[in-house]
Coordinates of C-alpha atoms and ligand atoms in Angstrom, one line a residue:
X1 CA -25.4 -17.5 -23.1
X2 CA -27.9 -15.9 -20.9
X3 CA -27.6 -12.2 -21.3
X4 CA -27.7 -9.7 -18.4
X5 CA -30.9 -8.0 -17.7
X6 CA -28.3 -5.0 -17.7
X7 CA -26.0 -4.4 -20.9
X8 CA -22.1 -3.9 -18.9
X9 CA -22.2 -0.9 -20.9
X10 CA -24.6 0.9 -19.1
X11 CA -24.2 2.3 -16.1
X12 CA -26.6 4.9 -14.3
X13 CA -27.3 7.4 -16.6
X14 CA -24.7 6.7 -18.9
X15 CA -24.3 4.3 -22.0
X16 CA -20.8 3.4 -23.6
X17 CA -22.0 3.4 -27.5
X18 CA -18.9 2.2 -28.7
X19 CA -18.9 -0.5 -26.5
X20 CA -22.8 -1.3 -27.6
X21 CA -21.7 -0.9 -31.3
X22 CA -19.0 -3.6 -30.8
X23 CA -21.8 -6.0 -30.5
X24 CA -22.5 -6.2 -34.2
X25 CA -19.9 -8.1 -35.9
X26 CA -21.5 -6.8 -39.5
X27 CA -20.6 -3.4 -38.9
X28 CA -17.1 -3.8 -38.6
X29 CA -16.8 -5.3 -42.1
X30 CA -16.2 -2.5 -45.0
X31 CA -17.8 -2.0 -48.7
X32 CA -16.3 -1.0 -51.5
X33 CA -12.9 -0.9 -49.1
X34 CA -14.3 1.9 -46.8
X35 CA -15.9 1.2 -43.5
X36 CA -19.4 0.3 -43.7
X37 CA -22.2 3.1 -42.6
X38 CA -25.3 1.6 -42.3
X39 CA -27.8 3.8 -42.4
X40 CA -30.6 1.6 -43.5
X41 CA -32.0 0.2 -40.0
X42 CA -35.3 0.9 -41.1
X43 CA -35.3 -1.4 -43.8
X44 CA -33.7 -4.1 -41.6
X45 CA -32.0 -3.7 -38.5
X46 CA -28.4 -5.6 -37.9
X47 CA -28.1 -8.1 -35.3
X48 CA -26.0 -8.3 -32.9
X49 CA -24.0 -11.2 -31.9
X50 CA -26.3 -12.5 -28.9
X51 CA -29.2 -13.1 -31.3
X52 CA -26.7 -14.5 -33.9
X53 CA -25.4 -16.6 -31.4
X54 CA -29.0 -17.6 -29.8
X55 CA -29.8 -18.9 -33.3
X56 CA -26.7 -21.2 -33.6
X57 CA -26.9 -22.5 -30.2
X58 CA -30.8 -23.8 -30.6
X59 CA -29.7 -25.5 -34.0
X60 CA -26.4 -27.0 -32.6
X61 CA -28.2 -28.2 -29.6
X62 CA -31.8 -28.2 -29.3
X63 CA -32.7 -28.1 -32.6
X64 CA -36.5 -30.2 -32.8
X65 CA -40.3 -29.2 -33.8
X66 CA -42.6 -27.5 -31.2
X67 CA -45.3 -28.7 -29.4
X68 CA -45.3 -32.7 -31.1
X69 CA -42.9 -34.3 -29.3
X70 CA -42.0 -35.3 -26.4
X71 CA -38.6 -36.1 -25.8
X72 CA -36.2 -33.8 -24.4
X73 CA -35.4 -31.8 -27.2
X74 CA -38.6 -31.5 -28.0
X75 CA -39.8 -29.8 -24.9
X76 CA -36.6 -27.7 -25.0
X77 CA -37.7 -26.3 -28.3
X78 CA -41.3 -25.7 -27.1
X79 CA -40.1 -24.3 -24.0
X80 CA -37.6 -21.5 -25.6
X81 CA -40.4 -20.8 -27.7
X82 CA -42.9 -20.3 -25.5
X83 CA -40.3 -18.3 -23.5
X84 CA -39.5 -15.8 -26.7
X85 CA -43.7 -15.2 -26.3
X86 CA -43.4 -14.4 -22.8
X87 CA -40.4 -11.9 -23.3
X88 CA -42.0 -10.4 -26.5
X89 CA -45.6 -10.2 -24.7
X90 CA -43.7 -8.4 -21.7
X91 CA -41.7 -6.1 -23.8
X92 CA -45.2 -4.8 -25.2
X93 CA -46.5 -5.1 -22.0
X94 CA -49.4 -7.4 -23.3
X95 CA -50.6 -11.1 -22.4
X96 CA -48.7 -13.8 -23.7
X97 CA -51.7 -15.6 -25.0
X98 CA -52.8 -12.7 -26.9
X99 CA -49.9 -12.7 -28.8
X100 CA -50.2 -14.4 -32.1
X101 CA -46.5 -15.4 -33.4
X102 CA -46.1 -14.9 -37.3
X103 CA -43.7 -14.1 -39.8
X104 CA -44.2 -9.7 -39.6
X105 CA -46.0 -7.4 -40.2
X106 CA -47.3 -8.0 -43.9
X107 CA -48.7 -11.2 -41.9
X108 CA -50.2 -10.0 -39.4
X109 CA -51.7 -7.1 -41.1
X110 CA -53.2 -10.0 -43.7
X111 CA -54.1 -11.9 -40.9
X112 CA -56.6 -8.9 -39.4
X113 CA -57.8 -8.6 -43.3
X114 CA -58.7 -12.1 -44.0
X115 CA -59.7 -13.1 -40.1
X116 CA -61.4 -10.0 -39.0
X117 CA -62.5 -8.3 -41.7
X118 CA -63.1 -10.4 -44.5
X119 CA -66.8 -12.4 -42.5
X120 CA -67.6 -8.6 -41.0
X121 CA -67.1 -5.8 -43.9
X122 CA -70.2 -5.4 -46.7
X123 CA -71.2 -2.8 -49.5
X124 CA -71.7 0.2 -47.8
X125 CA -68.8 0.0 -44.9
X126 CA -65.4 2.1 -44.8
X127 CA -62.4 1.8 -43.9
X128 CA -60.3 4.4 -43.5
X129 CA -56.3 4.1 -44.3
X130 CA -53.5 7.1 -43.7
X131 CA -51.8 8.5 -46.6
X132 CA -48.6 7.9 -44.9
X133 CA -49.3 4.0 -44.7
X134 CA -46.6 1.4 -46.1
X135 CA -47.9 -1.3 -48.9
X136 CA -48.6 -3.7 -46.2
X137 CA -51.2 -1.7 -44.8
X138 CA -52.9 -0.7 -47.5
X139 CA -53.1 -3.6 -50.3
X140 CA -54.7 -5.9 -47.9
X141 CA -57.5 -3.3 -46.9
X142 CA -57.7 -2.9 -50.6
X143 CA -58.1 -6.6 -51.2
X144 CA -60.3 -6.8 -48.6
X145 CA -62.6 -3.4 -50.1
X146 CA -62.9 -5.3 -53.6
X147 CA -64.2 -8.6 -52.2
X148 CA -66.7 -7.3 -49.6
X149 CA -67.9 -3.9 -51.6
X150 CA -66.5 -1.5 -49.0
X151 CA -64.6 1.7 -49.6
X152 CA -61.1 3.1 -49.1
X153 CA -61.3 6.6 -47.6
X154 CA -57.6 8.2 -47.2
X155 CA -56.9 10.3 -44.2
X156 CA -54.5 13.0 -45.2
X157 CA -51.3 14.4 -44.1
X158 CA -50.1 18.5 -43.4
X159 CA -47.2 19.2 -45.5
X160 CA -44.9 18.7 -42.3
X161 CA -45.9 14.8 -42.6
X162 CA -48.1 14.9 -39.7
X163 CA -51.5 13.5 -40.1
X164 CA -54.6 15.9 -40.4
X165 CA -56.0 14.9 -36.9
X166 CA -59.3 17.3 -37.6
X167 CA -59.7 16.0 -41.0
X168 CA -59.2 12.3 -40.0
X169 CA -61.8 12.5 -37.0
X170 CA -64.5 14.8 -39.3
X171 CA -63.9 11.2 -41.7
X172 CA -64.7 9.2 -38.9
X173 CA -68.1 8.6 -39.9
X174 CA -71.0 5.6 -38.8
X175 CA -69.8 4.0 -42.0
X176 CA -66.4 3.2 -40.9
X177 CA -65.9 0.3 -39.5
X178 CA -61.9 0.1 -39.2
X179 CA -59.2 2.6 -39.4
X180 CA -55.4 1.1 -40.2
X181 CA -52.5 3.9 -39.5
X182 CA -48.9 3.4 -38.4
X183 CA -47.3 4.4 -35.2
X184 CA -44.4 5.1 -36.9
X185 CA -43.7 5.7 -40.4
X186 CA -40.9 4.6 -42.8
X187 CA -40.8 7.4 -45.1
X188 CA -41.4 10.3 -42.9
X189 CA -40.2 9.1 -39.6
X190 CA -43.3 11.3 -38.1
X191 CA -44.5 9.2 -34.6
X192 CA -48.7 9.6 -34.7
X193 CA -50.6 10.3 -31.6
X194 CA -52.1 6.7 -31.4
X195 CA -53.7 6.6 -28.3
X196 CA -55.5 9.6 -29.0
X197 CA -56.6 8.4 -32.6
X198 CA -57.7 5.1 -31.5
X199 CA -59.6 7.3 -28.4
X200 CA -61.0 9.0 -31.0
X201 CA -62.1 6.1 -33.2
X202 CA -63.3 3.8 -30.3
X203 CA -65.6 6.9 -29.1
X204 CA -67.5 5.7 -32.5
X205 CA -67.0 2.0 -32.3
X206 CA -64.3 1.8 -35.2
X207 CA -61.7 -1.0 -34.6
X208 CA -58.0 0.5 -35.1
X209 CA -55.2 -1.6 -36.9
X210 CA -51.4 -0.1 -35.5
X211 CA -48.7 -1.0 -37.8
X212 CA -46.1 -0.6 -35.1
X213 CA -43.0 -1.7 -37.5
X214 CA -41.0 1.3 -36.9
X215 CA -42.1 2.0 -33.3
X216 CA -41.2 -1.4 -31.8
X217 CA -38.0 -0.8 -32.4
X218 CA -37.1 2.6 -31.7
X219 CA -39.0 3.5 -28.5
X220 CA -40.6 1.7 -25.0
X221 CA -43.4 0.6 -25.5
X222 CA -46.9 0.4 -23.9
X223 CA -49.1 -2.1 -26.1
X224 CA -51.8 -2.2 -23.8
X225 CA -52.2 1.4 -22.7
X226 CA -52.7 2.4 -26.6
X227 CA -56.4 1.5 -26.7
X228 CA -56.0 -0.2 -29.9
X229 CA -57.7 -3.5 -31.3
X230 CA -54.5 -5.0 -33.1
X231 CA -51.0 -3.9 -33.0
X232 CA -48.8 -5.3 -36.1
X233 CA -45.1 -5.7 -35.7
X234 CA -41.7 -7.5 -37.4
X235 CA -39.3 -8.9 -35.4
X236 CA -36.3 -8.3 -38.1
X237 CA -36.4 -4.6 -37.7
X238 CA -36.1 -5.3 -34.0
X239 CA -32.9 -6.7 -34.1
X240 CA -33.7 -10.2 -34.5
X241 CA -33.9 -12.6 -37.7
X242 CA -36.0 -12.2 -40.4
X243 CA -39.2 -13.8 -40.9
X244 CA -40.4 -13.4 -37.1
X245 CA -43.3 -10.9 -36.0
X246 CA -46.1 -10.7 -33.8
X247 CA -50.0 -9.5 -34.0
X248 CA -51.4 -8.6 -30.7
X249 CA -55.0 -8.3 -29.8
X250 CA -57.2 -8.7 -26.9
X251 CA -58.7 -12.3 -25.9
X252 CA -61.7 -11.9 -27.0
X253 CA -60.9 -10.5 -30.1
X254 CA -59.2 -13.3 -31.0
X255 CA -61.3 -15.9 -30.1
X256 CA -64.2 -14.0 -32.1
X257 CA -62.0 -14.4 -35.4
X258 CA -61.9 -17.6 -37.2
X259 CA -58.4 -19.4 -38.0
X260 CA -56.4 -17.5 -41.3
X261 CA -54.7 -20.3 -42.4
X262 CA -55.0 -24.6 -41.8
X263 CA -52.6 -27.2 -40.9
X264 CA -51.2 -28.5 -37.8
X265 CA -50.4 -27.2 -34.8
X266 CA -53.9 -25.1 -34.6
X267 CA -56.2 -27.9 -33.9
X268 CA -57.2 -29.8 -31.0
X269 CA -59.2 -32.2 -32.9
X270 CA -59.7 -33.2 -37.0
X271 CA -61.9 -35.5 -37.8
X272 CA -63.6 -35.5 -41.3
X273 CA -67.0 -34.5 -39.9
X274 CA -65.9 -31.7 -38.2
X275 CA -62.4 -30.0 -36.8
X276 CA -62.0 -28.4 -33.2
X277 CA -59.6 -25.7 -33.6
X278 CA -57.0 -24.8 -31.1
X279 CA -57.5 -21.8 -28.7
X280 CA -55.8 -18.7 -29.5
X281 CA -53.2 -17.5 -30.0
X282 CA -52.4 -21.0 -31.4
X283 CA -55.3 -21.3 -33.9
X284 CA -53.4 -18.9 -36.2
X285 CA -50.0 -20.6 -35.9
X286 CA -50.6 -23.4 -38.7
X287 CA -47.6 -25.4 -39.3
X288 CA -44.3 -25.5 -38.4
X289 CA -43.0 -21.7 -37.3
X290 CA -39.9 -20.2 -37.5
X291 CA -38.8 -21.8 -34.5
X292 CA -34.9 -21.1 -34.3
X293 CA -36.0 -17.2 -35.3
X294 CA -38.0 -16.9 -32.6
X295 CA -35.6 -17.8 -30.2
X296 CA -33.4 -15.3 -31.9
X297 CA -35.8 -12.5 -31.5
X298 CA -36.6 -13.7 -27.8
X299 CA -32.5 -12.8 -27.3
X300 CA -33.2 -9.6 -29.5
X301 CA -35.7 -8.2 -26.8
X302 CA -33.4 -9.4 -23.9
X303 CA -30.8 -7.3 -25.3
X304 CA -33.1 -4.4 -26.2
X305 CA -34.1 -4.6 -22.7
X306 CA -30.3 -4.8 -21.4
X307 CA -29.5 -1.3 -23.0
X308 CA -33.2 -0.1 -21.8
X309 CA -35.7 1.6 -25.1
X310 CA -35.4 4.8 -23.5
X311 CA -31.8 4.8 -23.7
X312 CA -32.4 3.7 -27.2
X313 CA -34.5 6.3 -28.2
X314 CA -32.9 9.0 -26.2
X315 CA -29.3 8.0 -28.2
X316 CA -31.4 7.9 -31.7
X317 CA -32.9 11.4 -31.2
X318 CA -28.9 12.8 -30.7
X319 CA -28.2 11.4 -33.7
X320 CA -31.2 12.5 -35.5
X321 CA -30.7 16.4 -34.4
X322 CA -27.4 15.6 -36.0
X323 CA -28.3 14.6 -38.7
X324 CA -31.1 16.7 -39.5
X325 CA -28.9 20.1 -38.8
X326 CA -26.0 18.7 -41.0
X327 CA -28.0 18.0 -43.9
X328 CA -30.3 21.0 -43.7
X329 CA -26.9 23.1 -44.4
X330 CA -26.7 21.2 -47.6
X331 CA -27.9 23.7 -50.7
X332 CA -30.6 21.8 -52.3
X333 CA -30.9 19.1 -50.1
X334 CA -34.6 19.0 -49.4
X335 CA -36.1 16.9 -46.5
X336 CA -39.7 15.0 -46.6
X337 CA -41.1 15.3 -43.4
X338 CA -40.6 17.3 -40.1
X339 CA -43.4 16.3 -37.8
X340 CA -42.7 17.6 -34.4
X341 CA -42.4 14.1 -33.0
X342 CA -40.2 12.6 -35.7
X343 CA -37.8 9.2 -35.3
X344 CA -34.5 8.8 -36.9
X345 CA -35.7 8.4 -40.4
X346 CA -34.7 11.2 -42.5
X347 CA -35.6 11.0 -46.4
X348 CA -34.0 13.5 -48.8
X349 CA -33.5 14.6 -52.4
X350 CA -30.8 16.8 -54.0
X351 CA -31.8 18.8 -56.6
X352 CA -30.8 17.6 -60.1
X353 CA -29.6 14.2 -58.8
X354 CA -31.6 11.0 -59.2
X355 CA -32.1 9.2 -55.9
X356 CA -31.0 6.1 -57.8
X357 CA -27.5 7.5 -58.4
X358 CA -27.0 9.6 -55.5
X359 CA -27.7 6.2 -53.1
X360 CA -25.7 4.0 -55.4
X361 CA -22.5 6.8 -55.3
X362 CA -22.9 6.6 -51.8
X363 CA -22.5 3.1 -51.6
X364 CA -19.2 3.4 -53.2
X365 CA -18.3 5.5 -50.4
X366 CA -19.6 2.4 -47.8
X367 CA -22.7 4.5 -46.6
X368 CA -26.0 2.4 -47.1
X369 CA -29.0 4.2 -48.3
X370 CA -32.2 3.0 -49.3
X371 CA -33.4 5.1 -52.2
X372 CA -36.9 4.2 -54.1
X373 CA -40.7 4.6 -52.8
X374 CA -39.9 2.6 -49.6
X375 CA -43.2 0.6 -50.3
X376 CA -45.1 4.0 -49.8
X377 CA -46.4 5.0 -53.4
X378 CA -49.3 6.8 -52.0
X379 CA -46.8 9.1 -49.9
X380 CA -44.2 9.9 -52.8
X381 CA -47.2 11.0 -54.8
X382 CA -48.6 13.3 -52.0
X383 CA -45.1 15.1 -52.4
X384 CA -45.0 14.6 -56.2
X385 CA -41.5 12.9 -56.3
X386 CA -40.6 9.2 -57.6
X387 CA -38.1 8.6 -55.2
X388 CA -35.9 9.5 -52.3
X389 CA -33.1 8.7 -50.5
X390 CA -33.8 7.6 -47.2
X391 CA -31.4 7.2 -44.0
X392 CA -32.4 5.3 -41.2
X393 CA -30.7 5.3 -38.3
X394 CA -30.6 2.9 -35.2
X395 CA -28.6 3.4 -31.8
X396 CA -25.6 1.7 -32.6
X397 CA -24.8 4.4 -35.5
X398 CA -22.5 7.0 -34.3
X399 CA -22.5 11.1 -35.2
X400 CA -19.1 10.1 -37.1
X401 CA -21.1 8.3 -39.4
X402 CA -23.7 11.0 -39.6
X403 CA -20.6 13.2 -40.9
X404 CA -19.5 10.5 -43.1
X405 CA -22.6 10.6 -45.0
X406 CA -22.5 14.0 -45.3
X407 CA -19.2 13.6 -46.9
X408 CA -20.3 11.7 -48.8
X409 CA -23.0 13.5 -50.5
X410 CA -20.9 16.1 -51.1
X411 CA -18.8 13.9 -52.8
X412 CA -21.4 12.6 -54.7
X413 CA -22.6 15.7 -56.0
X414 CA -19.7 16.6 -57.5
X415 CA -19.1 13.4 -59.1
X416 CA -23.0 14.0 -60.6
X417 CA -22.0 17.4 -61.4
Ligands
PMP1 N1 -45.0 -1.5 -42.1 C1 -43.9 -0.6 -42.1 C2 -44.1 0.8 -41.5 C3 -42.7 -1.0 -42.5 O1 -41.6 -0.2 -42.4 C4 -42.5 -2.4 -43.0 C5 -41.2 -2.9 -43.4 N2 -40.5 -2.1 -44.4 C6 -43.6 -3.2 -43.0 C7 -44.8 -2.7 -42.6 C8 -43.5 -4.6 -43.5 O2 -42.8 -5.4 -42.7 P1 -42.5 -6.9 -43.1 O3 -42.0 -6.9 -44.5 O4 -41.4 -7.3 -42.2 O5 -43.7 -7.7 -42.9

């Protein structure tokens, strides 16, 4: 079951694709009788069989809780999760004890709201939040903001979808006391400069929030080297299960923050006089986790590893120059969002067509769209529109599908007249 540090399809420089895209049992299945083009990665990624099969093998035969017990199973449980930190912390390139295991993102984020900020924010403070944010990093700031008296302050974006860098530091002010912005975002797929923000915001003592949901799995990365204070991720997007995810943060950040939430497995001592919490990262990992998904996602970042994230990235930029020329020769098709470094998200409309029932006529032709706000209200209004479709692409998509989604909307079209 152990899988090779080097995926057999790669060899030197070269990847076989085909071969990699073979490893996904889900994409060979059709919809709607037509092959399946998924093109909604950024949503959720699809798994490929060595995580699927990771997860079956811990419940058929090691299936028991974590740290409690101490019979065999129980130790082989603790010890595969403990082992899925370890790979996760040295895929980031970060200490494993200063990664905090949670269920993604939206957790982790609330976890830096209700730990960090909540006992330091007061009337008076800032934070500052990117226009370009998904929900989950912005509803807990805003929760955060009514119960402490702070303010939101919104750092805009250029028309292109890249942030307005001069604007952003002129708004870094003595007042603001934490800045949240994505490394990579959904809508737009524009990639922000994040070491040199969180330079920028450390120069003046502001702690940064990264919501690296759609960098993790796209691109190597360097946790440590950003200069950040947390760095929020979800393990689902990443190719493993749902419901896994990771906040990173020095040491001694976390050992400054009290627990989030109380239970077992983040104590050393109760008694009703007084508890003695756990150190971190375990103090935030009340209860019983998502033990089998962890493992899962520990066999995700072996086999992200096996193809190599440059690989990755290099194959997802191909098909996002594809892409991006095929559907720029479409008349009315407008893009949101051509930052100069840009991932493979493209979101579109079509003039006259609803995004609603351009993504669901697409879906009768197999090719899976996400059309909507994307949990990004702030951004849709910044370009006016209500929705878009939006394709997402991940490196086990091919340029044939590419062309069979712009088939696709040219069927579409006519069929919406
Ligand atoms: N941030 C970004 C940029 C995302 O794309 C997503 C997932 N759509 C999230 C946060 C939330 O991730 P999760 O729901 O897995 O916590």
């Amino acid at each position: 079951m152990a899988i090779p540090s080097v995926h057999p399809a790669v060899s030197g420089g070269h990847v076989d694709w085909a071969r990699i895209r073979a490893d996904f049992p889900l994409l060979q299945r059709e919809v709607h009788g037509k092959p399946l083009v998924y093109l909604d990665s950024a949503n959720t990624g699809q798994k490929p069989a060595a995580v699927i099969d990771a997860v079956d093998d811990f419940y058929r035969h090691h299936n028991a809780n974590v740290s409690r017990a101490v019979h065999a199973l129980g130790s082989e449980a603790t010890e595969a999760y403990e082992a899925s930190r370890r790979k996760l912390a040295k895929f980031l390139n970060v200490r494993p004890d200063e990664l905090v295991l949670c269920s993604g993102t939206t957790f982790a984020i609330n976890l830096v709201a209700y730990s960090w900020a909540l006992p330091r924010l007061k009337a008076g403070d800032a934070i500052v939040v990117s226009r370009m944010e998904h929900h989950a990093n912005i509803v807990p700031w805003q929760l955060v903001a009514q119960r402490t008296g702070a303010t939101i302050k919104v750092a805009e974006i250029h028309d292109n979808g890249e942030l307005d860098l001069d604007a952003l530091y002129a708004q870094l002010t003595p007042e603001v006391k934490l800045l949240a912005v994505t490394h990579v975002s959904n809508v737009l797929g524009t990639v922000n400069p994040v070491r040199e923000i969180c330079c920028e915001a450390r120069k003046r003592g502001i702690t940064t929030v990264v919501d690296g949901s759609q960098a993790a799995p796209h691109r190597p990365l360097d946790v440590a080297s950003i200069g950040c204070d947390f760095y929020a991720l979800t393990g689902h997007k990443m190719a493993g299960p749902t419901g896994t995810g990771a906040l990173w943060a020095r040491k001694e950040t976390l050992d400054a923050m009290p627990p989030f939430i109380g239970g077992g497995e983040m104590i050393k001592e109760v008694r009703f006089d007084g508890t003695v919490f756990n150190d971190a990262p375990h103090k935030f990992e009340a209860g019983t986790p998502n033990i089998a998904g962890f493992i899962g996602l520990g066999a995700a970042v072996d086999y992200l590893s096996s193809i190599g994230m440059a690989n990755i990235e290099a194959r997802e930029q191909t098909l996002l120059a594809h892409a991006t020329e095929e559907l720029s020769k479409i008349d009315g098709l407008r893009i949101f969002g051509s930052a100069r470094e840009k991932a493979a998200v493209i979101s579109f409309q079509i003039a006259g067509a609803h995004s609603h029932d351009l993504a669901t006529l697409l879906d009768l032709e197999g090719v899976a769209v996400r059309s909507g706000q994307h949990c990004a209200h702030p951004l849709l209004q910044f370009f006016g529109v209500a929705a878009t479709c939006r394709a997402s692409f991940a490196f086990y998509n091919t340029h044939q599908e590419v062309d069979a989604l712009v088939a696709a909307i040219h069927k579409s079209r006519r069929l919406l007249g």
